[in-house]
Coordinates of C-alpha atoms in Angstrom, one line a residue:
M1131 CA 48.6 -53.7 -92.8
E1132 CA 46.7 -54.0 -90.3
P1133 CA 43.2 -51.9 -89.6
P1134 CA 43.6 -48.9 -87.0
Q1135 CA 42.5 -50.4 -83.9
E1136 CA 39.8 -48.4 -82.0
P1137 CA 40.8 -46.0 -78.5
A1138 CA 40.3 -48.4 -75.4
A1139 CA 36.8 -48.2 -74.4
G1140 CA 37.9 -46.3 -70.6
T1141 CA 39.7 -43.7 -73.1
R1142 CA 36.1 -43.1 -74.7
R1143 CA 34.6 -42.6 -71.6
R1144 CA 36.8 -40.8 -70.2
R1145 CA 36.3 -38.1 -72.6
R1146 CA 33.0 -38.1 -72.8
R1147 CA 32.8 -37.5 -69.5
G1148 CA 35.8 -35.3 -69.3
G1149 CA 33.7 -32.6 -72.2
G1150 CA 30.7 -33.6 -70.7
K1151 CA 30.9 -32.2 -67.8
N1152 CA 33.3 -28.3 -69.0
R1153 CA 30.0 -28.4 -71.0
R1154 CA 28.2 -29.0 -67.8
K1155 CA 29.9 -26.2 -67.0
S1156 CA 29.8 -23.5 -69.6
S1157 CA 26.1 -24.4 -69.3
S1158 CA 25.7 -23.3 -66.0
S1159 CA 27.6 -20.8 -66.2
Q1160 CA 26.5 -19.7 -69.1
Q1161 CA 22.6 -20.1 -67.8
A1162 CA 23.5 -18.8 -63.8
P1163 CA 22.7 -15.1 -64.7
L1164 CA 19.8 -15.9 -66.7
T1165 CA 18.1 -17.5 -63.4
A1166 CA 19.0 -15.7 -61.1
A1167 CA 17.4 -12.4 -63.4
A1168 CA 14.8 -14.5 -64.1
P1169 CA 11.5 -12.3 -62.2
P1170 CA 9.1 -14.3 -59.4
P1171 CA 6.1 -15.2 -60.6
P1172 CA 3.3 -13.4 -60.7
S1173 CA 1.6 -14.9 -57.5
S1174 CA 4.9 -14.4 -55.1
P1175 CA 5.4 -10.5 -54.1
P1176 CA 1.1 -10.7 -52.2
A1177 CA 2.7 -14.5 -50.1
K1178 CA 6.1 -12.6 -49.6
R1179 CA 3.5 -8.8 -48.5
R1180 CA 1.8 -11.4 -46.6
R1181 CA 4.7 -13.2 -44.4
K1182 CA 6.2 -10.3 -43.7
A1183 CA 2.9 -7.4 -43.2
G1184 CA 2.2 -11.3 -40.6
A1185 CA 5.8 -10.5 -38.7
D1186 CA 5.2 -7.5 -37.6
Q1187 CA 1.8 -7.6 -36.3
V1188 CA 4.0 -10.5 -33.8
A1189 CA 6.4 -8.2 -34.0
A1190 CA 4.2 -5.2 -33.0
K1191 CA 2.3 -7.0 -30.1
P1192 CA 3.1 -6.4 -26.6
K1193 CA 4.3 -9.7 -24.5
M1194 CA 2.0 -10.8 -21.2
G1195 CA 4.3 -10.1 -19.0
N1196 CA 4.7 -6.3 -20.2
T1197 CA 1.4 -6.0 -20.4
A1198 CA 0.0 -8.1 -16.8
S1199 CA 3.9 -6.1 -14.9
L1200 CA 1.8 -2.5 -16.0
L1201 CA -1.6 -3.1 -15.1
D1202 CA 0.4 -4.2 -11.6
K1203 CA 1.8 -0.4 -11.7
M1204 CA -1.9 1.1 -12.7
R1205 CA -3.0 -0.9 -10.2
A1206 CA -0.4 0.1 -7.4
R1207 CA -0.6 4.2 -7.9
L1208 CA -4.0 3.7 -8.2
S1209 CA -4.1 1.7 -4.6
G1210 CA -1.0 3.9 -3.9
G1211 CA -4.0 7.4 -3.9
H1212 CA -6.0 6.0 -2.5
F1213 CA -4.3 5.2 0.5
R1214 CA -3.4 8.6 0.6
M1215 CA -6.5 10.3 0.7
L1216 CA -7.8 7.9 3.1
N1217 CA -5.2 8.9 6.1
E1218 CA -5.0 12.6 4.8
K1219 CA -9.3 12.0 6.5
L1220 CA -8.3 9.8 9.8
Y1221 CA -6.1 12.4 10.5
T1222 CA -7.8 15.7 9.7
C1223 CA -11.3 15.0 10.9
S1224 CA -12.8 14.0 14.4
G1225 CA -12.6 9.9 15.1
Q1226 CA -16.4 10.0 14.7
D1227 CA -17.0 11.8 12.0
A1228 CA -14.2 9.0 10.7
F1229 CA -16.5 5.8 12.0
D1230 CA -19.6 7.7 10.3
Y1231 CA -17.6 7.9 7.1
F1232 CA -16.4 4.7 6.9
K1233 CA -19.7 3.4 9.0
D1234 CA -21.1 4.5 5.4
D1235 CA -18.1 2.4 3.0
P1236 CA -16.7 -0.7 5.4
N1237 CA -15.1 -1.6 1.8
L1238 CA -12.9 2.1 2.1
F1239 CA -11.7 0.9 5.9
D1240 CA -10.1 -2.1 3.5
V1241 CA -8.8 -0.1 0.9
Y1242 CA -7.3 1.6 3.5
H1243 CA -5.5 -0.8 5.4
S1244 CA -3.7 -2.3 2.5
G1245 CA -2.3 0.6 1.7
Y1246 CA -1.0 0.7 5.5
H1247 CA 0.8 -2.5 5.8
E1248 CA 2.4 -2.1 2.2
Q1249 CA 3.9 1.4 4.1
M1250 CA 4.8 -0.5 6.9
S1251 CA 6.3 -3.0 4.9
H1252 CA 9.3 -0.4 4.1
W1253 CA 9.4 -0.1 7.6
P1254 CA 12.7 -2.2 9.0
E1255 CA 11.3 -2.7 13.0
Q1256 CA 7.3 -3.1 13.7
P1257 CA 6.2 -1.2 16.5
V1258 CA 3.2 -3.4 16.6
N1259 CA 6.1 -7.0 17.2
V1260 CA 7.5 -4.6 20.0
I1261 CA 4.7 -4.2 22.2
I1262 CA 3.7 -7.8 21.5
S1263 CA 7.0 -8.7 23.2
W1264 CA 6.8 -7.1 26.1
L1265 CA 3.3 -8.3 27.1
K1266 CA 4.1 -11.9 26.3
S1267 CA 7.1 -11.1 29.1
H1268 CA 4.7 -9.3 31.3
N1269 CA 1.9 -11.0 33.2
A1270 CA -0.8 -13.3 30.8
S1271 CA -3.3 -12.8 33.0
W1272 CA -3.8 -8.8 31.9
T1273 CA -6.8 -7.9 30.4
V1274 CA -5.4 -5.3 27.8
A1275 CA -7.3 -3.0 25.2
D1276 CA -6.4 -2.7 21.6
F1277 CA -7.0 1.3 20.5
G1278 CA -7.1 1.4 16.8
C1279 CA -5.8 -2.8 16.3
G1280 CA -6.2 -3.4 12.2
N1281 CA -5.8 -6.6 11.3
A1282 CA -5.8 -7.0 15.6
A1283 CA -2.0 -9.2 15.3
V1284 CA -2.1 -8.1 19.5
A1285 CA -5.6 -10.7 20.0
K1286 CA -3.7 -12.8 17.3
N1287 CA -0.4 -13.7 19.2
V1288 CA -0.5 -13.4 22.8
K1289 CA -2.5 -15.3 25.3
N1290 CA -3.9 -12.2 27.3
K1291 CA -8.1 -11.3 26.6
V1292 CA -7.7 -8.5 24.4
F1293 CA -10.7 -6.1 23.8
S1294 CA -9.8 -5.4 20.4
I1295 CA -11.5 -1.8 19.5
D1296 CA -11.7 0.1 15.6
L1297 CA -13.9 1.9 13.7
V1298 CA -14.7 -0.5 11.7
S1299 CA -14.3 -4.5 10.8
D1300 CA -15.8 -7.9 9.4
D1301 CA -14.1 -9.4 12.0
P1302 CA -16.3 -10.4 15.3
S1303 CA -14.1 -10.5 17.6
V1304 CA -13.7 -7.0 17.1
I1305 CA -15.3 -3.8 18.3
A1306 CA -16.4 -1.1 16.1
C1307 CA -16.9 2.0 17.2
D1308 CA -15.6 5.3 18.4
M1309 CA -12.4 4.6 20.2
A1310 CA -13.9 8.2 22.6
H1311 CA -16.2 6.2 23.5
T1312 CA -15.7 2.0 24.0
P1313 CA -18.7 0.2 25.4
L1314 CA -16.2 -1.2 27.8
E1315 CA -16.4 -1.2 32.1
P1316 CA -15.1 1.2 33.7
S1317 CA -11.5 0.0 35.2
S1318 CA -11.7 -3.3 33.8
V1319 CA -8.4 -3.9 31.5
D1320 CA -4.7 -4.0 33.0
V1321 CA -3.0 -3.0 29.7
A1322 CA -4.2 -0.2 26.9
I1323 CA -2.0 0.0 23.3
F1324 CA -2.1 2.9 21.0
C1325 CA 0.1 1.5 18.0
L1326 CA 0.1 4.4 15.4
S1327 CA -3.6 4.9 16.4
L1328 CA -3.5 8.8 17.8
M1329 CA -5.0 9.3 14.5
G1330 CA -7.8 12.7 15.3
T1331 CA -8.2 15.3 15.9
N1332 CA -9.7 15.2 19.7
Y1333 CA -7.1 12.2 19.9
P1334 CA -7.7 13.2 23.5
S1335 CA -10.6 12.5 24.7
Y1336 CA -8.9 9.2 22.6
L1337 CA -6.4 9.4 25.8
E1338 CA -8.7 9.8 28.2
E1339 CA -11.6 7.4 26.8
A1340 CA -8.3 5.3 28.2
N1341 CA -8.3 6.2 31.4
R1342 CA -11.2 5.5 32.1
V1343 CA -11.8 1.6 31.6
L1344 CA -8.0 1.1 32.7
K1345 CA -7.7 0.0 36.4
P1346 CA -5.3 2.0 39.3
S1347 CA -1.6 0.4 38.5
G1348 CA -2.3 -0.2 34.4
W1349 CA -0.2 0.6 31.7
L1350 CA -0.8 2.5 28.8
V1351 CA 1.5 2.0 25.9
I1352 CA 1.6 4.1 23.3
A1353 CA 3.8 4.2 20.3
E1354 CA 4.2 6.8 18.1
V1355 CA 5.4 7.8 14.9
R1356 CA 8.5 10.0 15.3
S1357 CA 8.2 12.8 13.4
R1358 CA 4.6 13.5 15.2
L1359 CA 7.0 14.8 17.1
D1360 CA 10.0 15.6 16.4
P1361 CA 9.7 19.9 17.0
N1362 CA 12.7 20.1 14.0
T1363 CA 10.4 19.0 12.1
G1364 CA 7.0 21.2 13.1
G1365 CA 6.1 17.8 15.5
A1366 CA 4.7 18.4 19.1
D1367 CA 7.2 18.5 21.9
P1368 CA 7.5 14.9 23.1
E1369 CA 7.9 16.3 26.2
K1370 CA 3.9 18.4 26.8
F1371 CA 2.5 15.4 24.9
S1372 CA 4.3 12.9 28.5
E1373 CA 3.2 15.7 30.6
G1374 CA -0.1 15.9 29.9
I1375 CA -0.5 12.4 29.8
I1376 CA 1.3 12.2 33.5
Q1377 CA -1.2 14.7 34.3
L1378 CA -4.6 12.7 33.9
G1379 CA -2.8 10.6 36.3
Y1380 CA -0.5 8.4 34.5
S1381 CA 3.8 8.2 36.4
L1382 CA 5.7 8.2 32.9
V1383 CA 8.2 4.7 33.6
L1384 CA 9.9 4.2 29.9
K1385 CA 10.3 6.3 26.9
D1386 CA 11.9 4.2 24.0
A1387 CA 13.2 6.6 21.1
K1388 CA 16.2 4.2 19.8
N1389 CA 14.1 3.2 16.7
K1390 CA 14.3 5.9 14.0
M1391 CA 11.1 5.7 12.3
F1392 CA 8.7 5.7 16.2
I1393 CA 9.1 6.1 19.8
L1394 CA 7.3 4.6 22.4
F1395 CA 5.5 5.5 25.6
Y1396 CA 5.4 3.2 28.8
F1397 CA 2.4 5.3 31.4
R1398 CA 2.0 3.6 34.5
K1399 CA -1.3 5.0 35.7
K1400 CA -1.6 5.7 39.5
E1401 CA -3.0 4.6 42.5
K1402 CA -5.5 7.7 43.3
S1403 CA -4.6 10.7 41.5
K1404 CA -6.8 13.1 40.6
V1405 CA -6.7 14.6 37.2
V1406 CA -6.1 17.7 35.7
K1407 CA -8.6 19.9 34.3
N1408 CA -8.1 21.7 31.0
I1409 CA -5.1 19.7 30.5
D1410 CA -2.9 22.2 27.1
W1411 CA -3.0 19.7 24.8
P1412 CA -0.2 19.4 22.0
Q1413 CA -1.3 19.4 18.3
L1414 CA -0.3 16.3 17.0
K1415 CA 0.3 17.2 13.3
P1416 CA -1.3 14.7 11.0
C1417 CA 1.9 11.8 8.9
L1418 CA 0.6 12.7 5.3
Y1419 CA 2.6 10.3 3.3
K1420 CA 4.1 11.8 -0.3
R1421 CA 3.3 11.1 -3.4
R1422 CA 5.7 9.3 -5.4

């Protein structure tokens, strides 16, 4: 009888692998719950808490962009409030008082002009640019006096000789003085400009000073905020305003009221005229900005 044959080696290996596989599956399935339920090492919870706390701190930290934006808004609000205060001061005091006020602290004038330019940036058209264009279309040999020149935009943009006049300036080309009392010689200029600068309670004295320094046949150009010359909103009657200047010895050549923000007047000084005494000037209401 032949001895019983051994099973093939491959068969044993397959069985062994199969059995081992089943044993491993069984072992894994039995141990899985134990692994999931096993408590973490004693040091794990503090580490997790530290990581979570760190994440919360990062999330709570404000972004630099948001912080900068908030600071900019706060600065703008403070600057706007300061401008409104200074603007009201200029409209409700005399020219001499304003000159003394800004002379004591010249930096305030810079604050005012920064706010002024911010307000003007919202206007669709700047009156000073209209006046500059008008000057460029006329005689470049004319001498000009710019009363209340601000940043001296007229002088910087025309070929004419320009006397730039304002209350305070760190620009040596600007004459700092009360506009009712300038150092200009009588009958020495061809054009006198008031671009939104008839601000003091004694504004007629500014016009009288312009009349003193203007040559016969000289031009008086005035740009004024529309609301100040609108009787429907408490402003002065523009006809009465013009009449006061006519009584100084001028004729009204043109009144340009097409802009919704300002009105332009072009007066010309008569060759010979008798100035009316005790002119009944209308009161120009202050142009005050509302708090936003």
